[in-house]
Short mmCIF file of N, CA, C and O in Angstrom, two decimals:
data_model
loop_
_atom_site.label_atom_id
_atom_site.label_comp_id
_atom_site.label_asym_id
_atom_site.label_seq_id
_atom_site.Cartn_x
_atom_site.Cartn_y
_atom_site.Cartn_z
N ASP A 270 0.84 -1.19 0.00
CA ASP A 270 0.00 0.00 0.00
C ASP A 270 0.89 1.25 0.00
O ASP A 270 1.72 1.41 0.88
N VAL A 271 0.69 2.12 -0.98
CA VAL A 271 1.55 3.29 -1.15
C VAL A 271 1.51 4.22 0.06
O VAL A 271 2.50 4.84 0.42
N LEU A 272 0.37 4.32 0.73
CA LEU A 272 0.27 5.22 1.88
C LEU A 272 1.10 4.73 3.07
O LEU A 272 1.47 5.52 3.93
N LYS A 273 1.41 3.46 3.12
CA LYS A 273 2.21 2.93 4.21
C LYS A 273 3.71 3.08 3.95
O LYS A 273 4.50 3.07 4.88
N THR A 274 4.10 3.22 2.69
CA THR A 274 5.52 3.29 2.36
C THR A 274 6.00 4.68 1.98
O THR A 274 7.20 4.90 1.88
N LYS A 275 5.10 5.61 1.76
CA LYS A 275 5.46 6.97 1.35
C LYS A 275 5.04 7.99 2.39
O LYS A 275 4.08 7.80 3.12
N LYS A 276 5.76 9.10 2.41
CA LYS A 276 5.43 10.21 3.30
C LYS A 276 4.20 10.94 2.73
O LYS A 276 4.18 11.31 1.56
N VAL A 277 3.19 11.13 3.57
CA VAL A 277 1.97 11.83 3.16
C VAL A 277 1.91 13.14 3.94
O VAL A 277 2.04 13.16 5.17
N ILE A 278 1.72 14.23 3.21
CA ILE A 278 1.68 15.57 3.81
C ILE A 278 0.31 16.16 3.50
O ILE A 278 -0.13 16.15 2.35
N CYS A 279 -0.37 16.68 4.53
CA CYS A 279 -1.70 17.25 4.34
C CYS A 279 -1.76 18.68 4.84
O CYS A 279 -1.34 18.97 5.97
N GLU A 280 -2.27 19.57 3.97
CA GLU A 280 -2.58 20.95 4.34
C GLU A 280 -1.46 21.69 5.05
O GLU A 280 -1.68 22.31 6.09
N ILE A 281 -0.25 21.64 4.49
CA ILE A 281 0.87 22.39 5.05
C ILE A 281 1.20 23.54 4.09
O ILE A 281 1.58 23.31 2.94
N PRO A 282 1.05 24.79 4.55
CA PRO A 282 1.41 25.93 3.68
C PRO A 282 2.91 25.92 3.38
O PRO A 282 3.73 25.63 4.25
N ILE A 283 3.26 26.21 2.13
CA ILE A 283 4.66 26.23 1.71
C ILE A 283 4.92 27.50 0.91
O ILE A 283 4.06 27.98 0.19
N TYR A 284 6.15 28.01 1.04
CA TYR A 284 6.56 29.22 0.33
C TYR A 284 7.74 28.89 -0.58
O TYR A 284 8.68 28.22 -0.15
N HIS A 285 7.68 29.35 -1.81
CA HIS A 285 8.78 29.18 -2.76
C HIS A 285 9.59 30.47 -2.74
O HIS A 285 9.22 31.46 -3.38
N GLN A 286 10.67 30.46 -1.99
CA GLN A 286 11.48 31.67 -1.78
C GLN A 286 12.01 32.27 -3.10
O GLN A 286 11.81 33.45 -3.34
N PRO A 287 12.66 31.47 -3.97
CA PRO A 287 13.21 32.09 -5.18
C PRO A 287 12.15 32.72 -6.10
O PRO A 287 12.39 33.76 -6.69
N LEU A 288 10.98 32.09 -6.20
CA LEU A 288 9.95 32.61 -7.10
C LEU A 288 8.88 33.43 -6.40
O LEU A 288 7.98 33.97 -7.04
N MET A 289 8.96 33.52 -5.09
CA MET A 289 8.06 34.34 -4.28
C MET A 289 6.58 34.03 -4.50
O MET A 289 5.79 34.91 -4.83
N TYR A 290 6.20 32.77 -4.33
CA TYR A 290 4.79 32.42 -4.30
C TYR A 290 4.59 31.33 -3.26
O TYR A 290 5.54 30.69 -2.83
N ALA A 291 3.35 31.17 -2.83
CA ALA A 291 3.05 30.22 -1.77
C ALA A 291 1.78 29.45 -2.12
O ALA A 291 1.02 29.86 -3.00
N GLY A 292 1.56 28.36 -1.42
CA GLY A 292 0.36 27.58 -1.60
C GLY A 292 0.22 26.55 -0.50
O GLY A 292 1.17 26.30 0.25
N THR A 293 -0.96 25.97 -0.43
CA THR A 293 -1.24 24.95 0.56
C THR A 293 -1.86 23.74 -0.14
O THR A 293 -3.08 23.69 -0.34
N PRO A 294 -1.04 22.79 -0.55
CA PRO A 294 -1.58 21.59 -1.19
C PRO A 294 -2.45 20.82 -0.20
O PRO A 294 -2.12 20.72 0.98
N ASP A 295 -3.55 20.28 -0.68
CA ASP A 295 -4.41 19.49 0.19
C ASP A 295 -3.69 18.22 0.64
O ASP A 295 -3.60 17.95 1.83
N ILE A 296 -3.17 17.46 -0.34
CA ILE A 296 -2.48 16.21 -0.02
C ILE A 296 -1.29 16.06 -0.95
O ILE A 296 -1.42 16.22 -2.16
N VAL A 297 -0.14 15.71 -0.38
CA VAL A 297 1.05 15.36 -1.16
C VAL A 297 1.47 13.97 -0.71
O VAL A 297 1.69 13.74 0.47
N ILE A 298 1.56 13.06 -1.66
CA ILE A 298 2.15 11.75 -1.40
C ILE A 298 3.52 11.82 -2.05
O ILE A 298 3.64 11.81 -3.27
N ASP A 299 4.55 11.94 -1.22
CA ASP A 299 5.90 12.21 -1.69
C ASP A 299 6.35 11.19 -2.73
O ASP A 299 6.31 9.98 -2.50
N GLY A 300 6.74 11.71 -3.89
CA GLY A 300 7.22 10.85 -4.97
C GLY A 300 6.11 10.22 -5.80
O GLY A 300 6.38 9.52 -6.76
N VAL A 301 4.85 10.48 -5.45
CA VAL A 301 3.74 9.79 -6.11
C VAL A 301 2.71 10.76 -6.70
O VAL A 301 2.43 10.71 -7.90
N ALA A 302 2.11 11.62 -5.86
CA ALA A 302 0.99 12.44 -6.34
C ALA A 302 0.83 13.72 -5.54
O ALA A 302 1.17 13.78 -4.37
N ILE A 303 0.28 14.71 -6.23
CA ILE A 303 -0.19 15.94 -5.61
C ILE A 303 -1.70 15.92 -5.83
O ILE A 303 -2.17 15.77 -6.97
N ILE A 304 -2.46 16.04 -4.74
CA ILE A 304 -3.91 15.88 -4.82
C ILE A 304 -4.59 17.12 -4.25
O ILE A 304 -4.24 17.60 -3.17
N ASP A 305 -5.57 17.63 -5.00
CA ASP A 305 -6.36 18.76 -4.54
C ASP A 305 -7.82 18.33 -4.48
O ASP A 305 -8.31 17.69 -5.40
N ILE A 306 -8.48 18.70 -3.42
CA ILE A 306 -9.88 18.34 -3.23
C ILE A 306 -10.75 19.53 -3.60
O ILE A 306 -10.51 20.65 -3.13
N LYS A 307 -11.75 19.28 -4.44
CA LYS A 307 -12.64 20.34 -4.92
C LYS A 307 -14.09 19.94 -4.69
O LYS A 307 -14.43 18.76 -4.73
N THR A 308 -14.95 20.94 -4.52
CA THR A 308 -16.39 20.70 -4.50
C THR A 308 -17.03 21.25 -5.78
O THR A 308 -18.21 21.08 -5.99
N ARG A 309 -16.24 21.89 -6.61
CA ARG A 309 -16.73 22.42 -7.89
C ARG A 309 -16.29 21.47 -9.01
O ARG A 309 -15.49 20.56 -8.80
N LYS A 310 -16.78 21.74 -10.20
CA LYS A 310 -16.37 20.95 -11.36
C LYS A 310 -14.88 21.16 -11.62
O LYS A 310 -14.34 22.24 -11.36
N VAL A 311 -14.23 20.15 -12.16
CA VAL A 311 -12.81 20.23 -12.50
C VAL A 311 -12.64 21.19 -13.67
O VAL A 311 -13.38 21.14 -14.64
N ASP A 312 -11.66 22.06 -13.55
CA ASP A 312 -11.27 22.97 -14.64
C ASP A 312 -9.82 22.60 -14.95
O ASP A 312 -8.90 23.05 -14.27
N LYS A 313 -9.63 21.78 -15.97
CA LYS A 313 -8.29 21.25 -16.25
C LYS A 313 -7.26 22.35 -16.49
O LYS A 313 -6.11 22.21 -16.09
N THR A 314 -7.66 23.43 -17.11
CA THR A 314 -6.73 24.53 -17.37
C THR A 314 -6.24 25.14 -16.05
O THR A 314 -5.05 25.19 -15.77
N ARG A 315 -7.16 25.57 -15.24
CA ARG A 315 -6.83 26.22 -13.97
C ARG A 315 -6.21 25.23 -12.99
O ARG A 315 -5.21 25.53 -12.32
N ASP A 316 -6.79 24.04 -12.90
CA ASP A 316 -6.33 23.07 -11.91
C ASP A 316 -4.94 22.53 -12.24
O ASP A 316 -4.14 22.28 -11.34
N SER A 317 -4.61 22.38 -13.53
CA SER A 317 -3.27 21.91 -13.88
C SER A 317 -2.21 22.93 -13.47
O SER A 317 -1.15 22.56 -12.98
N LEU A 318 -2.52 24.21 -13.62
CA LEU A 318 -1.58 25.27 -13.19
C LEU A 318 -1.41 25.25 -11.68
O LEU A 318 -0.28 25.34 -11.17
N GLN A 319 -2.50 25.12 -10.95
CA GLN A 319 -2.43 25.11 -9.49
C GLN A 319 -1.63 23.91 -8.99
O GLN A 319 -0.74 24.06 -8.15
N LEU A 320 -1.91 22.74 -9.53
CA LEU A 320 -1.24 21.54 -9.02
C LEU A 320 0.23 21.47 -9.42
O LEU A 320 1.06 21.01 -8.64
N VAL A 321 0.58 21.96 -10.60
CA VAL A 321 2.00 21.96 -10.97
C VAL A 321 2.76 22.97 -10.10
O VAL A 321 3.91 22.73 -9.74
N ALA A 322 2.11 24.06 -9.73
CA ALA A 322 2.74 25.02 -8.80
C ALA A 322 2.94 24.37 -7.44
O ALA A 322 4.00 24.55 -6.81
N TYR A 323 1.97 23.59 -6.97
CA TYR A 323 2.12 22.86 -5.71
C TYR A 323 3.27 21.85 -5.81
O TYR A 323 4.04 21.69 -4.87
N LYS A 324 3.36 21.19 -6.95
CA LYS A 324 4.45 20.21 -7.13
C LYS A 324 5.80 20.89 -7.00
O LYS A 324 6.70 20.41 -6.30
N GLU A 325 5.96 22.03 -7.66
CA GLU A 325 7.24 22.74 -7.59
C GLU A 325 7.52 23.26 -6.18
O GLU A 325 8.67 23.27 -5.74
N LEU A 326 6.48 23.68 -5.46
CA LEU A 326 6.65 24.07 -4.06
C LEU A 326 7.19 22.90 -3.25
O LEU A 326 8.13 23.04 -2.47
N HIS A 327 6.58 21.74 -3.45
CA HIS A 327 6.99 20.54 -2.72
C HIS A 327 8.44 20.18 -3.05
O HIS A 327 9.23 19.88 -2.15
N LEU A 328 8.80 20.21 -4.32
CA LEU A 328 10.17 19.89 -4.71
C LEU A 328 11.16 20.89 -4.13
O LEU A 328 12.26 20.52 -3.70
N GLN A 329 10.78 22.16 -4.08
CA GLN A 329 11.63 23.20 -3.51
C GLN A 329 11.93 22.94 -2.03
O GLN A 329 12.96 23.34 -1.52
N HIS A 330 11.03 22.24 -1.38
CA HIS A 330 11.19 21.94 0.04
C HIS A 330 11.62 20.50 0.29
O HIS A 330 11.29 19.93 1.33
N GLY A 331 12.36 19.92 -0.66
CA GLY A 331 12.98 18.62 -0.42
C GLY A 331 12.16 17.42 -0.84
O GLY A 331 12.53 16.29 -0.49
N GLY A 332 11.09 17.61 -1.58
CA GLY A 332 10.31 16.47 -2.05
C GLY A 332 11.11 15.61 -3.02
O GLY A 332 12.03 16.09 -3.69
N ILE A 333 10.78 14.34 -3.05
CA ILE A 333 11.44 13.40 -3.96
C ILE A 333 11.19 13.83 -5.40
O ILE A 333 10.05 14.10 -5.78
N LYS A 334 12.25 13.90 -6.20
CA LYS A 334 12.09 14.20 -7.62
C LYS A 334 11.55 12.94 -8.30
O LYS A 334 12.20 11.90 -8.29
N ALA A 335 10.34 13.05 -8.84
CA ALA A 335 9.67 11.90 -9.44
C ALA A 335 8.60 12.41 -10.41
O ALA A 335 8.33 13.61 -10.48
N ASN A 336 8.01 11.50 -11.12
CA ASN A 336 6.92 11.82 -12.04
C ASN A 336 5.60 11.78 -11.26
O ASN A 336 4.94 10.75 -11.18
N TYR A 337 5.25 12.89 -10.65
CA TYR A 337 4.05 12.98 -9.82
C TYR A 337 2.79 12.97 -10.67
O TYR A 337 2.74 13.61 -11.72
N LYS A 338 1.76 12.30 -10.20
CA LYS A 338 0.43 12.44 -10.78
C LYS A 338 -0.19 13.68 -10.15
O LYS A 338 -0.06 13.90 -8.94
N LEU A 339 -0.82 14.50 -10.96
CA LEU A 339 -1.52 15.68 -10.47
C LEU A 339 -3.01 15.36 -10.55
O LEU A 339 -3.56 15.19 -11.64
N ILE A 340 -3.64 15.26 -9.38
CA ILE A 340 -4.99 14.71 -9.32
C ILE A 340 -5.93 15.68 -8.59
O ILE A 340 -5.61 16.21 -7.53
N VAL A 341 -7.10 15.86 -9.19
CA VAL A 341 -8.18 16.58 -8.52
C VAL A 341 -9.22 15.54 -8.09
O VAL A 341 -9.64 14.71 -8.90
N LEU A 342 -9.58 15.60 -6.80
CA LEU A 342 -10.67 14.77 -6.30
C LEU A 342 -11.87 15.69 -6.13
O LEU A 342 -11.86 16.59 -5.29
N ARG A 343 -12.88 15.48 -6.97
CA ARG A 343 -14.11 16.27 -6.84
C ARG A 343 -15.07 15.50 -5.95
O ARG A 343 -15.42 14.35 -6.25
N LEU A 344 -15.46 16.15 -4.86
CA LEU A 344 -16.38 15.50 -3.93
C LEU A 344 -17.79 15.60 -4.49
O LEU A 344 -18.36 16.67 -4.58
N GLU A 345 -18.30 14.46 -4.90
CA GLU A 345 -19.66 14.38 -5.44
C GLU A 345 -20.07 12.92 -5.48
O GLU A 345 -19.27 12.05 -5.78
N PRO A 346 -21.31 12.64 -5.16
CA PRO A 346 -21.76 11.25 -5.27
C PRO A 346 -21.89 10.86 -6.74
O PRO A 346 -22.41 11.61 -7.55
N CYS A 347 -21.36 9.70 -7.10
CA CYS A 347 -21.46 9.21 -8.48
C CYS A 347 -22.62 8.21 -8.56
O CYS A 347 -22.62 7.20 -7.84
N PRO A 348 -23.60 8.47 -9.43
CA PRO A 348 -24.75 7.56 -9.52
C PRO A 348 -24.39 6.17 -10.08
O PRO A 348 -25.10 5.21 -9.85
N ILE A 349 -23.26 6.06 -10.77
CA ILE A 349 -22.89 4.79 -11.39
C ILE A 349 -22.08 3.93 -10.43
O ILE A 349 -22.40 2.77 -10.18
N THR A 350 -21.02 4.50 -9.86
CA THR A 350 -20.12 3.71 -9.01
C THR A 350 -20.49 3.76 -7.52
O THR A 350 -20.06 2.91 -6.76
N GLY A 351 -21.24 4.76 -7.13
CA GLY A 351 -21.57 4.92 -5.72
C GLY A 351 -20.47 5.62 -4.93
O GLY A 351 -20.63 5.89 -3.75
N LYS A 352 -19.32 5.90 -5.57
CA LYS A 352 -18.24 6.61 -4.89
C LYS A 352 -18.70 8.01 -4.53
O LYS A 352 -19.60 8.56 -5.17
N ILE A 353 -18.07 8.57 -3.52
CA ILE A 353 -18.42 9.95 -3.14
C ILE A 353 -17.45 10.96 -3.71
O ILE A 353 -17.44 12.11 -3.33
N TYR A 354 -16.59 10.52 -4.62
CA TYR A 354 -15.66 11.43 -5.25
C TYR A 354 -15.39 10.97 -6.69
O TYR A 354 -15.63 9.83 -7.04
N LYS A 355 -14.88 11.90 -7.48
CA LYS A 355 -14.45 11.58 -8.84
C LYS A 355 -13.01 12.05 -8.97
O LYS A 355 -12.69 13.19 -8.65
N GLU A 356 -12.14 11.17 -9.44
CA GLU A 356 -10.71 11.46 -9.58
C GLU A 356 -10.41 11.83 -11.02
O GLU A 356 -10.79 11.13 -11.95
N THR A 357 -9.72 12.97 -11.20
CA THR A 357 -9.34 13.43 -12.54
C THR A 357 -7.88 13.83 -12.53
O THR A 357 -7.46 14.67 -11.72
N GLU A 358 -7.09 13.25 -13.44
CA GLU A 358 -5.70 13.69 -13.59
C GLU A 358 -5.68 14.95 -14.45
O GLU A 358 -6.38 15.03 -15.46
N VAL A 359 -4.88 15.93 -14.03
CA VAL A 359 -4.84 17.21 -14.74
C VAL A 359 -3.44 17.58 -15.20
O VAL A 359 -3.13 18.75 -15.39
N GLU A 360 -2.60 16.59 -15.40
CA GLU A 360 -1.23 16.83 -15.87
C GLU A 360 -1.25 17.43 -17.28
O GLU A 360 -1.98 16.94 -18.15
N HIS A 361 -0.47 18.47 -17.49
CA HIS A 361 -0.29 19.04 -18.83
C HIS A 361 1.18 19.43 -18.94
O HIS A 361 1.70 20.15 -18.09
N LYS A 362 1.83 18.98 -20.00
CA LYS A 362 3.28 19.19 -20.12
C LYS A 362 3.67 20.67 -20.19
O LYS A 362 4.80 21.02 -19.89
N LYS A 363 2.75 21.54 -20.57
CA LYS A 363 3.07 22.97 -20.66
C LYS A 363 2.57 23.77 -19.46
O LYS A 363 2.65 25.00 -19.47
N ALA A 364 2.07 23.08 -18.43
CA ALA A 364 1.51 23.80 -17.28
C ALA A 364 2.58 24.60 -16.54
O ALA A 364 2.35 25.76 -16.18
N TRP A 365 3.75 23.99 -16.27
CA TRP A 365 4.78 24.74 -15.54
C TRP A 365 5.30 25.94 -16.33
O TRP A 365 5.37 27.05 -15.77
N PRO A 366 5.64 25.80 -17.62
CA PRO A 366 6.06 27.01 -18.35
C PRO A 366 4.97 28.09 -18.37
O PRO A 366 5.28 29.28 -18.27
N MET A 367 3.72 27.68 -18.48
CA MET A 367 2.63 28.67 -18.49
C MET A 367 2.49 29.33 -17.12
O MET A 367 2.30 30.55 -17.02
N PHE A 368 2.62 28.54 -16.06
CA PHE A 368 2.57 29.12 -14.72
C PHE A 368 3.68 30.17 -14.55
O PHE A 368 3.45 31.25 -14.02
N ARG A 369 4.88 29.84 -15.01
CA ARG A 369 6.00 30.79 -14.91
C ARG A 369 5.72 32.06 -15.70
O ARG A 369 6.03 33.17 -15.24
N ILE A 370 5.15 31.94 -16.89
CA ILE A 370 4.80 33.12 -17.68
C ILE A 370 3.80 33.98 -16.90
O ILE A 370 3.94 35.20 -16.82
N MET A 371 2.81 33.34 -16.33
CA MET A 371 1.78 34.07 -15.58
C MET A 371 2.37 34.72 -14.32
O MET A 371 2.02 35.86 -13.99
N LEU A 372 3.24 34.00 -13.64
CA LEU A 372 3.87 34.55 -12.44
C LEU A 372 4.76 35.74 -12.79
O LEU A 372 4.70 36.79 -12.12
N ASP A 373 5.55 35.61 -13.85
CA ASP A 373 6.39 36.73 -14.30
C ASP A 373 5.53 37.93 -14.68
O ASP A 373 5.87 39.07 -14.35
N ARG A 374 4.42 37.68 -15.36
CA ARG A 374 3.51 38.77 -15.75
C ARG A 374 2.95 39.47 -14.52
O ARG A 374 2.86 40.69 -14.45
N TYR A 375 2.59 38.69 -13.51
CA TYR A 375 2.07 39.25 -12.26
C TYR A 375 3.08 40.21 -11.64
O TYR A 375 2.75 41.35 -11.29
N TYR A 376 4.33 39.77 -11.53
CA TYR A 376 5.36 40.63 -10.93
C TYR A 376 5.72 41.80 -11.84
O TYR A 376 6.01 42.90 -11.35
N ASP A 377 5.68 41.61 -13.15
CA ASP A 377 5.91 42.73 -14.08
C ASP A 377 4.82 43.78 -13.92
O ASP A 377 5.10 44.99 -13.94
N ASP A 378 3.56 43.34 -13.75
CA ASP A 378 2.45 44.29 -13.57
C ASP A 378 2.62 45.07 -12.27
O ASP A 378 2.35 46.27 -12.23
N ILE A 379 3.05 44.41 -11.21
CA ILE A 379 3.28 45.10 -9.94
C ILE A 379 4.37 46.15 -10.11
O ILE A 379 4.23 47.30 -9.67
N GLU A 380 5.45 45.79 -10.78
CA GLU A 380 6.56 46.73 -11.02
C GLU A 380 6.11 47.90 -11.89
O GLU A 380 6.46 49.06 -11.63
N PHE A 381 5.31 47.63 -12.92
CA PHE A 381 4.79 48.68 -13.79
C PHE A 381 3.94 49.67 -12.99
O PHE A 381 4.12 50.89 -13.10
N GLU A 382 3.04 49.14 -12.16
CA GLU A 382 2.19 50.01 -11.34
C GLU A 382 3.02 50.84 -10.37
O GLU A 382 2.72 52.01 -10.12
N ARG A 383 4.07 50.26 -9.82
CA ARG A 383 4.96 50.99 -8.91
C ARG A 383 5.63 52.16 -9.65
O ARG A 383 5.71 53.27 -9.13
N LYS A 384 6.09 51.89 -10.86
CA LYS A 384 6.74 52.95 -11.65
C LYS A 384 5.75 54.05 -12.04
O LYS A 384 6.09 55.24 -11.98
N ILE A 385 4.55 53.68 -12.44
CA ILE A 385 3.52 54.67 -12.79
C ILE A 385 3.20 55.54 -11.58
O ILE A 385 3.10 56.76 -11.68
N GLU A 386 3.02 54.90 -10.43
CA GLU A 386 2.71 55.66 -9.20
C GLU A 386 3.85 56.61 -8.85
O GLU A 386 3.62 57.77 -8.46
N GLY A 387 5.10 56.16 -9.01
CA GLY A 387 6.24 57.03 -8.78
C GLY A 387 6.25 58.21 -9.72
O GLY A 387 6.54 59.36 -9.34
N TRP A 388 5.93 57.98 -10.96
CA TRP A 388 5.86 59.04 -11.96
C TRP A 388 4.75 60.03 -11.60
O TRP A 388 4.93 61.24 -11.70
N ARG A 389 3.60 59.51 -11.18
CA ARG A 389 2.49 60.41 -10.80
C ARG A 389 2.89 61.33 -9.64
O ARG A 389 2.49 62.49 -9.59
N ARG A 390 3.66 60.79 -8.71
CA ARG A 390 4.08 61.58 -7.56
C ARG A 390 4.99 62.75 -7.98
O ARG A 390 5.06 63.76 -7.28
N THR A 391 5.68 62.63 -9.11
CA THR A 391 6.53 63.73 -9.55
C THR A 391 5.71 64.93 -10.00
O THR A 391 6.24 66.03 -10.14
N TRP A 392 4.41 64.75 -10.25
CA TRP A 392 3.54 65.83 -10.68
C TRP A 392 2.84 66.52 -9.51
O TRP A 392 2.14 67.49 -9.70
N LYS A 393 3.04 66.01 -8.31
CA LYS A 393 2.35 66.62 -7.16
C LYS A 393 3.19 67.71 -6.54
O LYS A 393 4.34 67.79 -6.58
#
């Protein structure tokens, strides 16, 4: 059983110092999977970005380098299987580069606004 042989981490906030972002993965099974629990429908675009960011946070803090499954567990009763959740893998090979582009854009926008505000102050 994987849960008996691997380190399982639940709801621990982590900060990525070099890239200056943080997150709180719901469940990390070290070397195996990053799991997020949702009560809404899965959004593969958004969820793949969130989970790959969690994976990189985990690796930054000493997680085993491995091919992690990125999984969303949607809490909902399934009329066919009777399960109370639905598991969806949201791995996308371009998720990490896209997350980095978005993160860089976020910090560029903050810097732009800082410069504009500084310029406005020269007119006062």
